[in-house]
């Protein structure tokens, strides 16, 4: 006996429902993390390929706006290494690095300031505001948000002058907190006002993001990179360390490549100053922020504070990585 027309329609409807089911399951998987993170501040350091690839930039903006509409309070901190180098080349200024930091002469600082506040920040604010009147740009100079003094690294036992590079001495969260309370997304350029000599300083964006996360009492610091995370035994293995404690990370720091040091030092500073977790994630993966926050597995490397000596931690290092199921 053949199916009646109504039976065929019912079969098609059932097929459509089954195709849609994985979408529903994905949303349900996100529910515990939506509940866990609701109302919490998340500081995101925007950098690497995510800053220069058009599709990655668009996906990053979508992720940040999603966080905002999901009830979180995202704060974006950015540098602009590739853009700064390109602009210095156009101005005939040679890019030089010492101790992993850009040597920043007075002429170079003018270019740095112009690129960070006038180019990178404006583009990012524009991408975010395609989704609504949400993002507001500011630099560390504004409302004394970031204050710094001259940083002179020690190389081979001697202090070296690398120009207008700053070491953060104070954070004032007033302007950022006011924007968050108003439902906005602050986008902060890593430029600092001087504590003592009237100059403006170029500040490492990883360091700035970590300092802001700590001062804001953020739930999470997320640092976008161009690698999958912190590798177990690079270059002998590409196994990524899923989770480690502050003490474990501190032991690893001397062995890390120069590019990873400020990122991991920032993570260490954050979790030792009140931030619940710090995460280094692969910014080359579209929507990596959402994958990290709203899925069971997560991606990248997560750093957590050391467990108190008189308590037993039930944090594992598989599946939920031991942190996602805990209540605040």
Short mmCIF file of C-alpha atoms in Angstrom, two decimals:
data_model
loop_
_atom_site.label_atom_id
_atom_site.label_comp_id
_atom_site.label_asym_id
_atom_site.label_seq_id
_atom_site.Cartn_x
_atom_site.Cartn_y
_atom_site.Cartn_z
CA UNK A 1 0.00 0.00 0.00
CA UNK A 2 1.51 3.38 -1.01
CA UNK A 3 2.01 6.30 1.34
CA UNK A 4 -0.62 9.00 1.28
CA UNK A 5 0.49 12.59 0.48
CA UNK A 6 0.17 13.47 4.11
CA UNK A 7 2.59 10.69 5.07
CA UNK A 8 5.22 12.06 2.69
CA UNK A 9 4.93 15.53 4.24
CA UNK A 10 5.31 14.03 7.70
CA UNK A 11 8.45 12.14 6.60
CA UNK A 12 9.99 15.36 5.23
CA UNK A 13 9.17 17.19 8.44
CA UNK A 14 10.78 14.43 10.50
CA UNK A 15 13.92 14.57 8.32
CA UNK A 16 14.18 18.34 8.76
CA UNK A 17 13.85 17.96 12.53
CA UNK A 18 16.62 15.37 12.63
CA UNK A 19 18.91 17.65 10.60
CA UNK A 20 18.27 20.50 13.01
CA UNK A 21 18.85 18.37 16.10
CA UNK A 22 22.67 18.81 16.20
CA UNK A 23 22.15 22.58 16.33
CA UNK A 24 19.89 22.18 19.34
CA UNK A 25 22.39 19.84 21.00
CA UNK A 26 25.15 22.42 20.51
CA UNK A 27 23.01 25.09 22.16
CA UNK A 28 22.18 22.79 25.07
CA UNK A 29 25.87 21.98 25.55
CA UNK A 30 26.52 25.70 25.93
CA UNK A 31 23.85 26.16 28.60
CA UNK A 32 25.97 25.34 31.70
CA UNK A 33 28.72 27.68 30.51
CA UNK A 34 26.23 30.44 29.69
CA UNK A 35 24.94 30.12 33.25
CA UNK A 36 28.44 29.95 34.72
CA UNK A 37 29.78 33.01 32.90
CA UNK A 38 26.68 35.23 32.95
CA UNK A 39 27.56 38.71 34.18
CA UNK A 40 31.29 37.92 34.37
CA UNK A 41 34.04 40.03 32.82
CA UNK A 42 36.22 38.44 30.15
CA UNK A 43 39.38 40.21 28.96
CA UNK A 44 40.50 39.20 25.47
CA UNK A 45 43.89 40.05 24.00
CA UNK A 46 43.44 40.41 20.23
CA UNK A 47 46.57 39.61 18.23
CA UNK A 48 48.35 37.40 15.73
CA UNK A 49 46.80 36.34 12.43
CA UNK A 50 43.36 37.19 13.78
CA UNK A 51 44.39 40.84 13.37
CA UNK A 52 45.36 40.66 9.71
CA UNK A 53 43.13 38.00 8.12
CA UNK A 54 39.79 39.49 7.03
CA UNK A 55 37.71 36.38 7.75
CA UNK A 56 39.33 35.87 11.15
CA UNK A 57 38.76 39.53 12.05
CA UNK A 58 35.08 39.24 11.16
CA UNK A 59 34.72 35.99 13.13
CA UNK A 60 36.47 37.58 16.13
CA UNK A 61 34.02 40.48 16.10
CA UNK A 62 31.08 38.06 15.92
CA UNK A 63 32.44 36.10 18.89
CA UNK A 64 32.87 39.20 21.04
CA UNK A 65 29.38 40.48 20.22
CA UNK A 66 27.99 37.00 20.96
CA UNK A 67 29.64 37.10 24.40
CA UNK A 68 28.03 40.48 25.05
CA UNK A 69 24.55 39.29 24.04
CA UNK A 70 25.03 36.07 26.02
CA UNK A 71 25.33 38.13 29.19
CA UNK A 72 29.11 38.36 29.57
CA UNK A 73 31.13 41.57 29.78
CA UNK A 74 33.93 41.39 27.19
CA UNK A 75 36.87 43.81 27.21
CA UNK A 76 39.22 43.75 24.20
CA UNK A 77 42.88 44.77 24.47
CA UNK A 78 44.97 44.97 21.32
CA UNK A 79 48.45 45.65 20.07
CA UNK A 80 49.37 45.93 16.41
CA UNK A 81 52.83 44.56 15.70
CA UNK A 82 52.43 43.85 11.94
CA UNK A 83 50.65 47.14 11.31
CA UNK A 84 53.25 49.10 13.29
CA UNK A 85 56.14 47.47 11.41
CA UNK A 86 54.51 48.28 8.07
CA UNK A 87 53.89 51.90 9.07
CA UNK A 88 57.47 52.33 10.34
CA UNK A 89 58.74 51.00 7.00
CA UNK A 90 56.64 53.57 5.16
CA UNK A 91 58.14 56.30 7.35
CA UNK A 92 61.67 55.03 6.81
CA UNK A 93 62.12 53.99 10.43
CA UNK A 94 63.94 50.72 11.01
CA UNK A 95 62.18 48.18 13.27
CA UNK A 96 64.53 46.91 15.95
CA UNK A 97 63.86 44.52 18.82
CA UNK A 98 65.79 43.95 22.05
CA UNK A 99 64.82 41.46 24.76
CA UNK A 100 61.74 40.65 22.68
CA UNK A 101 60.50 44.26 22.82
CA UNK A 102 60.30 46.86 20.08
CA UNK A 103 62.86 49.65 20.44
CA UNK A 104 60.61 52.72 20.41
CA UNK A 105 62.28 56.06 19.66
CA UNK A 106 60.32 59.31 19.91
CA UNK A 107 59.66 59.22 16.15
CA UNK A 108 58.64 55.58 16.35
CA UNK A 109 56.32 56.33 19.28
CA UNK A 110 54.42 58.86 17.16
CA UNK A 111 53.85 56.13 14.59
CA UNK A 112 52.91 53.54 17.23
CA UNK A 113 50.35 55.89 18.73
CA UNK A 114 48.90 56.72 15.33
CA UNK A 115 48.63 53.08 14.24
CA UNK A 116 47.19 51.68 17.48
CA UNK A 117 44.66 54.40 18.25
CA UNK A 118 43.99 55.66 14.74
CA UNK A 119 44.05 52.50 12.63
CA UNK A 120 43.85 49.17 14.47
CA UNK A 121 41.45 50.34 17.16
CA UNK A 122 39.16 52.16 14.72
CA UNK A 123 38.93 49.14 12.44
CA UNK A 124 38.11 46.82 15.33
CA UNK A 125 35.52 49.21 16.77
CA UNK A 126 33.95 49.43 13.30
CA UNK A 127 33.75 45.64 12.95
CA UNK A 128 32.11 45.29 16.35
CA UNK A 129 29.67 48.11 15.70
CA UNK A 130 28.40 46.45 12.53
CA UNK A 131 26.35 44.42 15.00
CA UNK A 132 25.00 47.37 16.99
CA UNK A 133 26.13 50.47 18.92
CA UNK A 134 28.34 48.50 21.28
CA UNK A 135 32.08 49.16 21.03
CA UNK A 136 33.89 52.20 22.40
CA UNK A 137 37.61 52.74 21.77
CA UNK A 138 40.05 54.17 24.28
CA UNK A 139 43.76 54.01 24.98
CA UNK A 140 45.58 53.54 28.25
CA UNK A 141 46.07 57.30 28.27
CA UNK A 142 42.33 57.93 28.61
CA UNK A 143 41.11 58.52 32.16
CA UNK A 144 44.51 57.31 33.44
CA UNK A 145 43.48 53.76 32.56
CA UNK A 146 47.10 52.55 32.24
CA UNK A 147 50.04 54.32 33.88
CA UNK A 148 53.63 53.30 33.23
CA UNK A 149 57.22 54.22 33.84
CA UNK A 150 60.18 53.71 31.54
CA UNK A 151 61.16 50.06 31.14
CA UNK A 152 64.83 49.21 30.81
CA UNK A 153 65.40 45.47 30.29
CA UNK A 154 68.56 43.78 31.49
CA UNK A 155 70.55 42.17 28.67
CA UNK A 156 73.74 40.29 29.52
CA UNK A 157 73.78 41.84 32.96
CA UNK A 158 73.33 45.46 31.85
CA UNK A 159 70.28 47.72 31.67
CA UNK A 160 69.49 48.70 28.09
CA UNK A 161 67.61 51.80 26.93
CA UNK A 162 64.92 50.79 24.42
CA UNK A 163 63.17 54.16 24.30
CA UNK A 164 59.49 54.73 24.95
CA UNK A 165 58.65 51.27 26.20
CA UNK A 166 56.70 51.27 29.41
CA UNK A 167 56.41 49.10 32.50
CA UNK A 168 52.93 49.26 33.99
CA UNK A 169 52.76 50.80 37.45
CA UNK A 170 49.03 51.43 37.90
CA UNK A 171 45.63 50.60 36.44
CA UNK A 172 42.50 52.74 36.86
CA UNK A 173 39.44 50.73 35.83
CA UNK A 174 36.92 53.57 36.25
CA UNK A 175 36.31 54.31 32.56
CA UNK A 176 36.19 50.65 31.54
CA UNK A 177 33.84 49.72 34.39
CA UNK A 178 31.51 52.58 33.48
CA UNK A 179 31.40 51.41 29.86
CA UNK A 180 30.70 47.82 30.93
CA UNK A 181 27.87 48.95 33.19
CA UNK A 182 26.41 50.81 30.22
CA UNK A 183 26.45 47.62 28.15
CA UNK A 184 29.36 48.69 25.95
CA UNK A 185 32.40 46.76 24.76
CA UNK A 186 35.62 48.64 25.64
CA UNK A 187 38.39 48.31 23.06
CA UNK A 188 41.70 49.33 24.64
CA UNK A 189 44.92 50.24 22.79
CA UNK A 190 48.08 49.28 24.69
CA UNK A 191 49.45 52.80 25.15
CA UNK A 192 50.13 54.16 28.63
CA UNK A 193 50.46 57.58 30.21
CA UNK A 194 53.65 58.33 32.08
CA UNK A 195 53.88 58.16 35.83
CA UNK A 196 56.80 60.54 36.06
CA UNK A 197 58.18 62.19 32.92
CA UNK A 198 55.23 63.42 30.84
CA UNK A 199 55.81 60.96 28.00
CA UNK A 200 53.50 58.40 26.45
CA UNK A 201 54.67 54.77 26.46
CA UNK A 202 54.29 51.76 24.24
CA UNK A 203 53.23 48.82 26.45
CA UNK A 204 53.25 45.14 25.54
CA UNK A 205 49.62 44.22 24.81
CA UNK A 206 49.86 40.82 26.52
CA UNK A 207 51.09 42.52 29.67
CA UNK A 208 48.41 45.23 29.44
CA UNK A 209 45.62 42.66 29.01
CA UNK A 210 46.81 40.69 32.05
CA UNK A 211 47.07 43.80 34.22
CA UNK A 212 43.58 44.93 33.20
CA UNK A 213 42.13 41.47 33.81
CA UNK A 214 43.56 41.43 37.32
CA UNK A 215 42.43 44.98 38.11
CA UNK A 216 38.91 44.29 36.83
CA UNK A 217 38.62 41.04 38.76
CA UNK A 218 37.87 39.27 35.50
CA UNK A 219 36.63 35.70 35.36
CA UNK A 220 38.92 34.88 32.45
CA UNK A 221 41.85 36.25 30.46
CA UNK A 222 42.01 34.96 26.88
CA UNK A 223 45.13 35.51 24.76
CA UNK A 224 44.87 34.85 21.02
CA UNK A 225 48.05 33.49 19.45
CA UNK A 226 49.26 31.92 16.21
CA UNK A 227 49.87 28.51 17.79
CA UNK A 228 47.53 25.87 19.22
CA UNK A 229 48.62 26.56 22.79
CA UNK A 230 51.60 25.81 24.98
CA UNK A 231 53.39 22.74 23.63
CA UNK A 232 54.48 19.90 25.89
CA UNK A 233 57.92 19.38 24.33
CA UNK A 234 58.45 21.67 21.34
CA UNK A 235 59.93 21.05 18.77
CA UNK A 236 60.07 17.33 19.57
CA UNK A 237 56.31 17.06 19.98
CA UNK A 238 53.25 19.09 18.99
CA UNK A 239 51.22 17.85 21.97
CA UNK A 240 49.48 20.83 23.57
CA UNK A 241 49.33 21.14 27.35
CA UNK A 242 45.62 21.33 28.07
CA UNK A 243 45.83 22.64 31.63
CA UNK A 244 48.50 23.62 34.13
CA UNK A 245 48.72 25.40 37.45
CA UNK A 246 50.50 28.66 38.16
CA UNK A 247 53.42 26.86 39.82
CA UNK A 248 53.77 24.45 36.92
CA UNK A 249 53.82 27.35 34.48
CA UNK A 250 56.40 29.26 36.53
CA UNK A 251 58.77 26.31 36.25
CA UNK A 252 58.33 26.19 32.47
CA UNK A 253 58.89 29.91 31.81
CA UNK A 254 62.72 29.76 31.42
CA UNK A 255 62.32 27.13 28.68
CA UNK A 256 59.80 29.02 26.55
CA UNK A 257 60.46 30.79 23.26
CA UNK A 258 60.75 34.58 23.47
CA UNK A 259 57.41 35.08 21.71
CA UNK A 260 55.50 33.01 24.26
CA UNK A 261 57.14 34.50 27.34
CA UNK A 262 55.07 37.73 27.65
CA UNK A 263 51.87 35.77 26.95
CA UNK A 264 52.54 33.15 29.59
CA UNK A 265 53.91 35.70 32.07
CA UNK A 266 50.66 37.58 31.57
CA UNK A 267 48.65 34.43 32.28
CA UNK A 268 50.72 33.80 35.41
CA UNK A 269 50.22 37.36 36.64
CA UNK A 270 46.47 37.15 36.02
CA UNK A 271 45.77 33.91 37.91
CA UNK A 272 47.99 34.99 40.81
CA UNK A 273 46.03 38.22 41.10
CA UNK A 274 42.45 37.06 41.26
CA UNK A 275 41.60 35.99 37.71
CA UNK A 276 39.98 32.56 37.79
CA UNK A 277 41.48 31.18 34.56
CA UNK A 278 43.85 32.40 31.85
CA UNK A 279 43.75 30.76 28.43
CA UNK A 280 46.07 30.83 25.43
CA UNK A 281 44.10 29.87 22.34
CA UNK A 282 44.70 29.58 18.60
CA UNK A 283 43.44 32.75 16.93
CA UNK A 284 43.85 31.11 13.53
CA UNK A 285 40.75 28.99 14.22
CA UNK A 286 37.50 30.77 13.45
CA UNK A 287 35.29 31.22 16.53
CA UNK A 288 38.02 29.87 18.82
CA UNK A 289 36.72 32.10 21.63
CA UNK A 290 33.29 30.48 21.56
CA UNK A 291 34.81 27.00 21.30
CA UNK A 292 36.91 27.70 24.38
CA UNK A 293 34.19 29.19 26.57
CA UNK A 294 31.05 27.34 25.53
CA UNK A 295 32.08 23.74 24.76
CA UNK A 296 33.01 20.83 27.00
CA UNK A 297 36.39 20.20 25.42
CA UNK A 298 37.72 23.70 24.96
CA UNK A 299 40.87 24.34 22.97
CA UNK A 300 44.31 25.74 23.73
CA UNK A 301 46.04 25.86 27.12
CA UNK A 302 44.32 26.86 30.35
CA UNK A 303 46.23 28.18 33.39
CA UNK A 304 44.60 28.00 36.82
CA UNK A 305 45.66 29.20 40.27
CA UNK A 306 47.42 26.77 42.57
CA UNK A 307 45.03 24.82 44.79
CA UNK A 308 45.18 25.85 48.48
CA UNK A 309 47.58 23.65 50.44
CA UNK A 310 44.84 22.45 52.82
CA UNK A 311 42.35 21.45 50.15
CA UNK A 312 42.14 18.72 47.57
CA UNK A 313 41.48 19.82 44.01
CA UNK A 314 38.98 17.77 42.00
CA UNK A 315 40.17 19.35 38.80
CA UNK A 316 41.06 16.81 36.17
CA UNK A 317 42.81 17.38 32.89
CA UNK A 318 40.53 15.54 30.48
CA UNK A 319 37.23 16.48 28.95
CA UNK A 320 36.08 19.52 30.89
CA UNK A 321 39.68 20.11 32.04
CA UNK A 322 38.38 20.17 35.60
CA UNK A 323 37.35 23.81 35.59
CA UNK A 324 34.24 24.13 33.53
CA UNK A 325 31.97 22.29 35.91
CA UNK A 326 32.89 24.26 39.02
CA UNK A 327 30.65 26.97 40.37
CA UNK A 328 32.00 30.40 41.02
#
